[in-house]
Amino acid sequence: MRTVITGASRGIGLALAEQLCARGDQVVATTRDDAAITGPTWLSVDFANGASIREMAAKVDAPLDLLVCNAGVYLDKLHGLDNGYAEDLWAQSFAVNVTGVFLTVQALLPQLRAAKSAKIAIISSRMGASNLAPGGSFIYRASKAAAINLGRNLAAELQPERMAVGIYHPGWVQTEMGGKAADLTTEQSAKGLIARFDELTVETSGQFRNYDGSDLLY
């Protein structure tokens, strides 16, 4: 199976790349830094730049069985309402977390269409769910809510082509973003997510699920 994983130089993306390579998948992994491990084919991409995304897509061979949109930023962590959330952080966050996801899917559609039953996995977050609104992290929450909405609409658009789209919460993971106190290791999160990717079908397309398989509210 040929898979593209965005944002794979560290954290959950790196764990996904390691586990998929270990089971024999052909993995193309993207980074803005140096290649993190041997095994995947590494491509350098700036997901806030459409031209960079299209250049990456041109280097990916068809057919493409699975696209994992994992690249994301959390730029407003611990910001205060009175003096935080600068205007440029909104633009940067949405450029990567929302627009970058859409442009990646769009750029790789020819390769995905060349596969018999391609899948798209969008890594969002429960922090974007409308039923969880405790305040704070306004930019990140809004961008992840938009990513959930984007995934559901892509699922509807691509359903006639038998292409499945899943949206996932990776859990609270011990990464630079999640912090050392988080519940899960990157390996545990990746293992659960891969199981979700494997079980994704057109019939379950558009659902928002936790890494452990439980359904989540939008």
PDB file of N, CA and C in Angstrom, residues 57-146:
ATOM      1  N   ALA A  57       3.253  17.162  -4.493  1.00  0.00           N
ATOM      2  CA  ALA A  57       2.316  16.220  -5.108  1.00  0.00           C
ATOM      3  C   ALA A  57       2.834  15.711  -6.446  1.00  0.00           C
ATOM      4  N   ALA A  58       3.536  16.545  -7.170  1.00  0.00           N
ATOM      5  CA  ALA A  58       4.060  16.146  -8.474  1.00  0.00           C
ATOM      6  C   ALA A  58       5.124  15.061  -8.356  1.00  0.00           C
ATOM      7  N   LYS A  59       5.674  14.887  -7.161  1.00  0.00           N
ATOM      8  CA  LYS A  59       6.719  13.879  -6.942  1.00  0.00           C
ATOM      9  C   LYS A  59       6.162  12.557  -6.424  1.00  0.00           C
ATOM     10  N   VAL A  60       4.863  12.487  -6.205  1.00  0.00           N
ATOM     11  CA  VAL A  60       4.231  11.275  -5.660  1.00  0.00           C
ATOM     12  C   VAL A  60       3.680  10.440  -6.806  1.00  0.00           C
ATOM     13  N   ASP A  61       4.090   9.207  -6.861  1.00  0.00           N
ATOM     14  CA  ASP A  61       3.622   8.312  -7.920  1.00  0.00           C
ATOM     15  C   ASP A  61       2.209   7.826  -7.646  1.00  0.00           C
ATOM     16  N   ALA A  62       1.479   7.553  -8.698  1.00  0.00           N
ATOM     17  CA  ALA A  62       0.155   6.936  -8.589  1.00  0.00           C
ATOM     18  C   ALA A  62       0.327   5.412  -8.702  1.00  0.00           C
ATOM     19  N   PRO A  63      -0.597   4.639  -8.146  1.00  0.00           N
ATOM     20  CA  PRO A  63      -1.746   5.059  -7.350  1.00  0.00           C
ATOM     21  C   PRO A  63      -1.358   5.340  -5.903  1.00  0.00           C
ATOM     22  N   LEU A  64      -2.170   6.168  -5.234  1.00  0.00           N
ATOM     23  CA  LEU A  64      -1.980   6.481  -3.828  1.00  0.00           C
ATOM     24  C   LEU A  64      -3.174   5.921  -3.058  1.00  0.00           C
ATOM     25  N   ASP A  65      -2.897   5.002  -2.133  1.00  0.00           N
ATOM     26  CA  ASP A  65      -3.971   4.314  -1.410  1.00  0.00           C
ATOM     27  C   ASP A  65      -4.463   5.081  -0.199  1.00  0.00           C
ATOM     28  N   LEU A  66      -3.558   5.790   0.479  1.00  0.00           N
ATOM     29  CA  LEU A  66      -3.921   6.474   1.719  1.00  0.00           C
ATOM     30  C   LEU A  66      -3.173   7.784   1.831  1.00  0.00           C
ATOM     31  N   LEU A  67      -3.915   8.852   2.111  1.00  0.00           N
ATOM     32  CA  LEU A  67      -3.339  10.162   2.406  1.00  0.00           C
ATOM     33  C   LEU A  67      -3.686  10.504   3.845  1.00  0.00           C
ATOM     34  N   VAL A  68      -2.667  10.719   4.664  1.00  0.00           N
ATOM     35  CA  VAL A  68      -2.869  11.107   6.061  1.00  0.00           C
ATOM     36  C   VAL A  68      -2.463  12.565   6.221  1.00  0.00           C
ATOM     37  N   CYS A  69      -3.443  13.431   6.429  1.00  0.00           N
ATOM     38  CA  CYS A  69      -3.197  14.866   6.611  1.00  0.00           C
ATOM     39  C   CYS A  69      -2.986  15.129   8.099  1.00  0.00           C
ATOM     40  N   ASN A  70      -1.730  15.075   8.509  1.00  0.00           N
ATOM     41  CA  ASN A  70      -1.371  15.191   9.921  1.00  0.00           C
ATOM     42  C   ASN A  70      -0.705  16.524  10.263  1.00  0.00           C
ATOM     43  N   ALA A  71      -0.132  17.196   9.285  1.00  0.00           N
ATOM     44  CA  ALA A  71       0.596  18.443   9.556  1.00  0.00           C
ATOM     45  C   ALA A  71      -0.333  19.475  10.195  1.00  0.00           C
ATOM     46  N   GLY A  72       0.153  20.105  11.242  1.00  0.00           N
ATOM     47  CA  GLY A  72      -0.664  21.111  11.912  1.00  0.00           C
ATOM     48  C   GLY A  72       0.168  21.955  12.863  1.00  0.00           C
ATOM     49  N   VAL A  73      -0.366  23.100  13.243  1.00  0.00           N
ATOM     50  CA  VAL A  73       0.314  24.001  14.178  1.00  0.00           C
ATOM     51  C   VAL A  73      -0.653  24.417  15.278  1.00  0.00           C
ATOM     52  N   TYR A  74      -0.082  24.724  16.456  1.00  0.00           N
ATOM     53  CA  TYR A  74      -0.840  25.198  17.615  1.00  0.00           C
ATOM     54  C   TYR A  74      -0.085  26.419  18.127  1.00  0.00           C
ATOM     55  N   LEU A  75      -0.405  27.572  17.573  1.00  0.00           N
ATOM     56  CA  LEU A  75       0.385  28.774  17.798  1.00  0.00           C
ATOM     57  C   LEU A  75      -0.133  29.657  18.928  1.00  0.00           C
ATOM     58  N   ASP A  76      -1.333  29.363  19.444  1.00  0.00           N
ATOM     59  CA  ASP A  76      -1.926  30.237  20.459  1.00  0.00           C
ATOM     60  C   ASP A  76      -2.044  29.566  21.817  1.00  0.00           C
ATOM     61  N   LYS A  77      -1.230  28.559  22.072  1.00  0.00           N
ATOM     62  CA  LYS A  77      -1.282  27.854  23.349  1.00  0.00           C
ATOM     63  C   LYS A  77      -0.962  28.819  24.495  1.00  0.00           C
ATOM     64  N   LEU A  78      -1.827  28.825  25.510  1.00  0.00           N
ATOM     65  CA  LEU A  78      -1.670  29.642  26.725  1.00  0.00           C
ATOM     66  C   LEU A  78      -1.831  31.135  26.470  1.00  0.00           C
ATOM     67  N   HIS A  79      -2.365  31.531  25.342  1.00  0.00           N
ATOM     68  CA  HIS A  79      -2.620  32.952  25.102  1.00  0.00           C
ATOM     69  C   HIS A  79      -3.790  33.438  25.964  1.00  0.00           C
ATOM     70  N   GLY A  80      -3.750  34.716  26.317  1.00  0.00           N
ATOM     71  CA  GLY A  80      -4.834  35.330  27.072  1.00  0.00           C
ATOM     72  C   GLY A  80      -5.745  36.141  26.159  1.00  0.00           C
ATOM     73  N   LEU A  81      -7.015  36.226  26.546  1.00  0.00           N
ATOM     74  CA  LEU A  81      -7.997  36.911  25.702  1.00  0.00           C
ATOM     75  C   LEU A  81      -7.691  38.400  25.545  1.00  0.00           C
ATOM     76  N   ASP A  82      -7.161  39.026  26.579  1.00  0.00           N
ATOM     77  CA  ASP A  82      -6.962  40.476  26.544  1.00  0.00           C
ATOM     78  C   ASP A  82      -5.863  40.917  25.590  1.00  0.00           C
ATOM     79  N   ASN A  83      -4.810  40.139  25.479  1.00  0.00           N
ATOM     80  CA  ASN A  83      -3.676  40.620  24.669  1.00  0.00           C
ATOM     81  C   ASN A  83      -3.044  39.531  23.803  1.00  0.00           C
ATOM     82  N   GLY A  84      -3.701  38.394  23.655  1.00  0.00           N
ATOM     83  CA  GLY A  84      -3.168  37.321  22.831  1.00  0.00           C
ATOM     84  C   GLY A  84      -3.864  37.228  21.478  1.00  0.00           C
ATOM     85  N   TYR A  85      -3.612  36.136  20.791  1.00  0.00           N
ATOM     86  CA  TYR A  85      -4.316  35.825  19.541  1.00  0.00           C
ATOM     87  C   TYR A  85      -4.100  36.882  18.467  1.00  0.00           C
ATOM     88  N   ALA A  86      -2.852  37.186  18.201  1.00  0.00           N
ATOM     89  CA  ALA A  86      -2.521  38.200  17.196  1.00  0.00           C
ATOM     90  C   ALA A  86      -3.072  37.811  15.827  1.00  0.00           C
ATOM     91  N   GLU A  87      -3.391  38.816  15.062  1.00  0.00           N
ATOM     92  CA  GLU A  87      -4.028  38.618  13.760  1.00  0.00           C
ATOM     93  C   GLU A  87      -3.235  37.675  12.860  1.00  0.00           C
ATOM     94  N   ASP A  88      -1.905  37.814  12.849  1.00  0.00           N
ATOM     95  CA  ASP A  88      -1.114  36.977  11.959  1.00  0.00           C
ATOM     96  C   ASP A  88      -1.138  35.515  12.361  1.00  0.00           C
ATOM     97  N   LEU A  89      -1.369  35.228  13.649  1.00  0.00           N
ATOM     98  CA  LEU A  89      -1.447  33.836  14.094  1.00  0.00           C
ATOM     99  C   LEU A  89      -2.706  33.147  13.564  1.00  0.00           C
ATOM    100  N   TRP A  90      -3.785  33.902  13.418  1.00  0.00           N
ATOM    101  CA  TRP A  90      -4.988  33.348  12.802  1.00  0.00           C
ATOM    102  C   TRP A  90      -4.700  32.934  11.359  1.00  0.00           C
ATOM    103  N   ALA A  91      -4.054  33.822  10.627  1.00  0.00           N
ATOM    104  CA  ALA A  91      -3.764  33.530   9.223  1.00  0.00           C
ATOM    105  C   ALA A  91      -2.814  32.343   9.080  1.00  0.00           C
ATOM    106  N   GLN A  92      -1.766  32.308   9.897  1.00  0.00           N
ATOM    107  CA  GLN A  92      -0.801  31.214   9.818  1.00  0.00           C
ATOM    108  C   GLN A  92      -1.441  29.880  10.176  1.00  0.00           C
ATOM    109  N   SER A  93      -2.255  29.871  11.223  1.00  0.00           N
ATOM    110  CA  SER A  93      -2.867  28.631  11.692  1.00  0.00           C
ATOM    111  C   SER A  93      -3.852  28.065  10.682  1.00  0.00           C
ATOM    112  N   PHE A  94      -4.703  28.926  10.148  1.00  0.00           N
ATOM    113  CA  PHE A  94      -5.674  28.443   9.161  1.00  0.00           C
ATOM    114  C   PHE A  94      -4.990  28.052   7.855  1.00  0.00           C
ATOM    115  N   ALA A  95      -3.889  28.717   7.522  1.00  0.00           N
ATOM    116  CA  ALA A  95      -3.162  28.363   6.304  1.00  0.00           C
ATOM    117  C   ALA A  95      -2.674  26.925   6.352  1.00  0.00           C
ATOM    118  N   VAL A  96      -2.197  26.475   7.514  1.00  0.00           N
ATOM    119  CA  VAL A  96      -1.683  25.105   7.648  1.00  0.00           C
ATOM    120  C   VAL A  96      -2.790  24.123   7.999  1.00  0.00           C
ATOM    121  N   ASN A  97      -3.580  24.439   9.022  1.00  0.00           N
ATOM    122  CA  ASN A  97      -4.533  23.480   9.586  1.00  0.00           C
ATOM    123  C   ASN A  97      -5.779  23.262   8.735  1.00  0.00           C
ATOM    124  N   VAL A  98      -6.093  24.207   7.872  1.00  0.00           N
ATOM    125  CA  VAL A  98      -7.316  24.093   7.065  1.00  0.00           C
ATOM    126  C   VAL A  98      -6.997  24.177   5.569  1.00  0.00           C
ATOM    127  N   THR A  99      -6.499  25.331   5.135  1.00  0.00           N
ATOM    128  CA  THR A  99      -6.200  25.510   3.712  1.00  0.00           C
ATOM    129  C   THR A  99      -5.164  24.492   3.248  1.00  0.00           C
ATOM    130  N   GLY A 100      -4.148  24.248   4.056  1.00  0.00           N
ATOM    131  CA  GLY A 100      -3.123  23.281   3.692  1.00  0.00           C
ATOM    132  C   GLY A 100      -3.664  21.884   3.512  1.00  0.00           C
ATOM    133  N   VAL A 101      -4.620  21.519   4.350  1.00  0.00           N
ATOM    134  CA  VAL A 101      -5.255  20.192   4.217  1.00  0.00           C
ATOM    135  C   VAL A 101      -6.010  20.111   2.900  1.00  0.00           C
ATOM    136  N   PHE A 102      -6.809  21.131   2.626  1.00  0.00           N
ATOM    137  CA  PHE A 102      -7.590  21.113   1.384  1.00  0.00           C
ATOM    138  C   PHE A 102      -6.687  21.075   0.159  1.00  0.00           C
ATOM    139  N   LEU A 103      -5.659  21.923   0.137  1.00  0.00           N
ATOM    140  CA  LEU A 103      -4.781  21.978  -1.029  1.00  0.00           C
ATOM    141  C   LEU A 103      -4.009  20.673  -1.212  1.00  0.00           C
ATOM    142  N   THR A 104      -3.687  19.998  -0.119  1.00  0.00           N
ATOM    143  CA  THR A 104      -3.005  18.713  -0.216  1.00  0.00           C
ATOM    144  C   THR A 104      -3.911  17.666  -0.850  1.00  0.00           C
ATOM    145  N   VAL A 105      -5.152  17.599  -0.373  1.00  0.00           N
ATOM    146  CA  VAL A 105      -6.112  16.665  -0.970  1.00  0.00           C
ATOM    147  C   VAL A 105      -6.312  16.985  -2.446  1.00  0.00           C
ATOM    148  N   GLN A 106      -6.511  18.256  -2.743  1.00  0.00           N
ATOM    149  CA  GLN A 106      -6.742  18.682  -4.127  1.00  0.00           C
ATOM    150  C   GLN A 106      -5.568  18.305  -5.032  1.00  0.00           C
ATOM    151  N   ALA A 107      -4.345  18.558  -4.562  1.00  0.00           N
ATOM    152  CA  ALA A 107      -3.158  18.304  -5.378  1.00  0.00           C
ATOM    153  C   ALA A 107      -2.923  16.819  -5.622  1.00  0.00           C
ATOM    154  N   LEU A 108      -3.356  15.979  -4.680  1.00  0.00           N
ATOM    155  CA  LEU A 108      -3.106  14.540  -4.796  1.00  0.00           C
ATOM    156  C   LEU A 108      -4.309  13.756  -5.313  1.00  0.00           C
ATOM    157  N   LEU A 109      -5.358  14.452  -5.727  1.00  0.00           N
ATOM    158  CA  LEU A 109      -6.547  13.758  -6.234  1.00  0.00           C
ATOM    159  C   LEU A 109      -6.242  12.831  -7.423  1.00  0.00           C
ATOM    160  N   PRO A 110      -5.417  13.218  -8.375  1.00  0.00           N
ATOM    161  CA  PRO A 110      -5.144  12.286  -9.477  1.00  0.00           C
ATOM    162  C   PRO A 110      -4.546  10.961  -9.007  1.00  0.00           C
ATOM    163  N   GLN A 111      -3.618  11.037  -8.050  1.00  0.00           N
ATOM    164  CA  GLN A 111      -3.007   9.811  -7.533  1.00  0.00           C
ATOM    165  C   GLN A 111      -4.016   8.990  -6.719  1.00  0.00           C
ATOM    166  N   LEU A 112      -4.857   9.670  -5.939  1.00  0.00           N
ATOM    167  CA  LEU A 112      -5.879   8.975  -5.155  1.00  0.00           C
ATOM    168  C   LEU A 112      -6.912   8.319  -6.067  1.00  0.00           C
ATOM    169  N   ARG A 113      -7.283   9.010  -7.127  1.00  0.00           N
ATOM    170  CA  ARG A 113      -8.267   8.452  -8.058  1.00  0.00           C
ATOM    171  C   ARG A 113      -7.724   7.240  -8.816  1.00  0.00           C
ATOM    172  N   ALA A 114      -6.412   7.149  -8.921  1.00  0.00           N
ATOM    173  CA  ALA A 114      -5.807   6.018  -9.618  1.00  0.00           C
ATOM    174  C   ALA A 114      -5.867   4.732  -8.792  1.00  0.00           C
ATOM    175  N   ALA A 115      -6.125   4.849  -7.498  1.00  0.00           N
ATOM    176  CA  ALA A 115      -6.271   3.672  -6.636  1.00  0.00           C
ATOM    177  C   ALA A 115      -7.713   3.185  -6.688  1.00  0.00           C
ATOM    178  N   LYS A 116      -7.920   1.910  -6.408  1.00  0.00           N
ATOM    179  CA  LYS A 116      -9.268   1.349  -6.494  1.00  0.00           C
ATOM    180  C   LYS A 116     -10.165   1.832  -5.359  1.00  0.00           C
ATOM    181  N   SER A 117      -9.623   1.984  -4.189  1.00  0.00           N
ATOM    182  CA  SER A 117     -10.437   2.400  -3.034  1.00  0.00           C
ATOM    183  C   SER A 117      -9.576   3.247  -2.108  1.00  0.00           C
ATOM    184  N   ALA A 118      -9.246   4.425  -2.555  1.00  0.00           N
ATOM    185  CA  ALA A 118      -8.359   5.298  -1.792  1.00  0.00           C
ATOM    186  C   ALA A 118      -9.049   5.840  -0.541  1.00  0.00           C
ATOM    187  N   LYS A 119      -8.215   6.199   0.456  1.00  0.00           N
ATOM    188  CA  LYS A 119      -8.720   6.739   1.707  1.00  0.00           C
ATOM    189  C   LYS A 119      -7.957   8.022   2.054  1.00  0.00           C
ATOM    190  N   ILE A 120      -8.678   8.941   2.681  1.00  0.00           N
ATOM    191  CA  ILE A 120      -8.084  10.176   3.183  1.00  0.00           C
ATOM    192  C   ILE A 120      -8.364  10.250   4.675  1.00  0.00           C
ATOM    193  N   ALA A 121      -7.314  10.442   5.465  1.00  0.00           N
ATOM    194  CA  ALA A 121      -7.454  10.574   6.914  1.00  0.00           C
ATOM    195  C   ALA A 121      -7.023  11.969   7.324  1.00  0.00           C
ATOM    196  N   ILE A 122      -7.918  12.692   7.980  1.00  0.00           N
ATOM    197  CA  ILE A 122      -7.610  14.041   8.447  1.00  0.00           C
ATOM    198  C   ILE A 122      -7.471  13.999   9.963  1.00  0.00           C
ATOM    199  N   ILE A 123      -6.283  14.354  10.460  1.00  0.00           N
ATOM    200  CA  ILE A 123      -6.065  14.385  11.898  1.00  0.00           C
ATOM    201  C   ILE A 123      -6.511  15.746  12.416  1.00  0.00           C
ATOM    202  N   SER A 124      -7.637  15.755  13.126  1.00  0.00           N
ATOM    203  CA  SER A 124      -8.156  16.984  13.717  1.00  0.00           C
ATOM    204  C   SER A 124      -7.957  16.896  15.233  1.00  0.00           C
ATOM    205  N   SER A 125      -8.948  17.281  16.006  1.00  0.00           N
ATOM    206  CA  SER A 125      -8.836  17.238  17.460  1.00  0.00           C
ATOM    207  C   SER A 125     -10.211  17.420  18.085  1.00  0.00           C
ATOM    208  N   ARG A 126     -10.396  16.798  19.252  1.00  0.00           N
ATOM    209  CA  ARG A 126     -11.626  17.039  20.022  1.00  0.00           C
ATOM    210  C   ARG A 126     -11.727  18.508  20.424  1.00  0.00           C
ATOM    211  N   MET A 127     -10.617  19.222  20.420  1.00  0.00           N
ATOM    212  CA  MET A 127     -10.659  20.644  20.759  1.00  0.00           C
ATOM    213  C   MET A 127     -11.442  21.440  19.729  1.00  0.00           C
ATOM    214  N   GLY A 128     -11.734  20.845  18.577  1.00  0.00           N
ATOM    215  CA  GLY A 128     -12.559  21.500  17.584  1.00  0.00           C
ATOM    216  C   GLY A 128     -14.019  21.110  17.646  1.00  0.00           C
ATOM    217  N   ALA A 129     -14.377  20.217  18.563  1.00  0.00           N
ATOM    218  CA  ALA A 129     -15.764  19.757  18.664  1.00  0.00           C
ATOM    219  C   ALA A 129     -16.638  20.842  19.299  1.00  0.00           C
ATOM    220  N   SER A 130     -17.821  21.048  18.755  1.00  0.00           N
ATOM    221  CA  SER A 130     -18.697  22.117  19.231  1.00  0.00           C
ATOM    222  C   SER A 130     -19.231  21.856  20.633  1.00  0.00           C
ATOM    223  N   ASN A 131     -19.303  20.579  21.025  1.00  0.00           N
ATOM    224  CA  ASN A 131     -19.828  20.273  22.362  1.00  0.00           C
ATOM    225  C   ASN A 131     -18.775  20.472  23.448  1.00  0.00           C
ATOM    226  N   LEU A 132     -17.532  20.722  23.062  1.00  0.00           N
ATOM    227  CA  LEU A 132     -16.463  20.998  24.021  1.00  0.00           C
ATOM    228  C   LEU A 132     -15.997  22.427  23.792  1.00  0.00           C
ATOM    229  N   ALA A 133     -16.495  23.337  24.596  1.00  0.00           N
ATOM    230  CA  ALA A 133     -16.170  24.750  24.395  1.00  0.00           C
ATOM    231  C   ALA A 133     -15.878  25.404  25.740  1.00  0.00           C
ATOM    232  N   PRO A 134     -14.729  25.086  26.341  1.00  0.00           N
ATOM    233  CA  PRO A 134     -14.385  25.651  27.650  1.00  0.00           C
ATOM    234  C   PRO A 134     -13.710  27.011  27.582  1.00  0.00           C
ATOM    235  N   GLY A 135     -13.523  27.540  26.371  1.00  0.00           N
ATOM    236  CA  GLY A 135     -12.794  28.789  26.207  1.00  0.00           C
ATOM    237  C   GLY A 135     -11.313  28.529  26.007  1.00  0.00           C
ATOM    238  N   GLY A 136     -10.602  29.576  25.629  1.00  0.00           N
ATOM    239  CA  GLY A 136      -9.170  29.466  25.418  1.00  0.00           C
ATOM    240  C   GLY A 136      -8.812  28.808  24.098  1.00  0.00           C
ATOM    241  N   SER A 137      -7.553  28.934  23.707  1.00  0.00           N
ATOM    242  CA  SER A 137      -7.044  28.338  22.463  1.00  0.00           C
ATOM    243  C   SER A 137      -7.988  28.613  21.292  1.00  0.00           C
ATOM    244  N   PHE A 138      -8.427  29.834  21.170  1.00  0.00           N
ATOM    245  CA  PHE A 138      -9.464  30.171  20.192  1.00  0.00           C
ATOM    246  C   PHE A 138      -9.043  29.864  18.753  1.00  0.00           C
ATOM    247  N   ILE A 139      -7.808  30.170  18.421  1.00  0.00           N
ATOM    248  CA  ILE A 139      -7.365  29.959  17.039  1.00  0.00           C
ATOM    249  C   ILE A 139      -7.290  28.467  16.726  1.00  0.00           C
ATOM    250  N   TYR A 140      -6.634  27.730  17.606  1.00  0.00           N
ATOM    251  CA  TYR A 140      -6.472  26.291  17.376  1.00  0.00           C
ATOM    252  C   TYR A 140      -7.832  25.598  17.320  1.00  0.00           C
ATOM    253  N   ARG A 141      -8.699  25.910  18.276  1.00  0.00           N
ATOM    254  CA  ARG A 141     -10.023  25.279  18.306  1.00  0.00           C
ATOM    255  C   ARG A 141     -10.808  25.590  17.030  1.00  0.00           C
ATOM    256  N   ALA A 142     -10.778  26.843  16.610  1.00  0.00           N
ATOM    257  CA  ALA A 142     -11.521  27.225  15.409  1.00  0.00           C
ATOM    258  C   ALA A 142     -10.968  26.526  14.172  1.00  0.00           C
ATOM    259  N   SER A 143      -9.642  26.414  14.082  1.00  0.00           N
ATOM    260  CA  SER A 143      -9.046  25.762  12.906  1.00  0.00           C
ATOM    261  C   SER A 143      -9.354  24.272  12.880  1.00  0.00           C
ATOM    262  N   LYS A 144      -9.363  23.640  14.043  1.00  0.00           N
ATOM    263  CA  LYS A 144      -9.657  22.214  14.078  1.00  0.00           C
ATOM    264  C   LYS A 144     -11.146  21.941  13.848  1.00  0.00           C
ATOM    265  N   ALA A 145     -12.011  22.875  14.275  1.00  0.00           N
ATOM    266  CA  ALA A 145     -13.431  22.759  13.936  1.00  0.00           C
ATOM    267  C   ALA A 145     -13.613  22.856  12.429  1.00  0.00           C
ATOM    268  N   ALA A 146     -12.880  23.765  11.804  1.00  0.00           N
ATOM    269  CA  ALA A 146     -12.952  23.905  10.350  1.00  0.00           C
ATOM    270  C   ALA A 146     -12.437  22.650   9.655  1.00  0.00           C
TER     271      ALA A 146
END
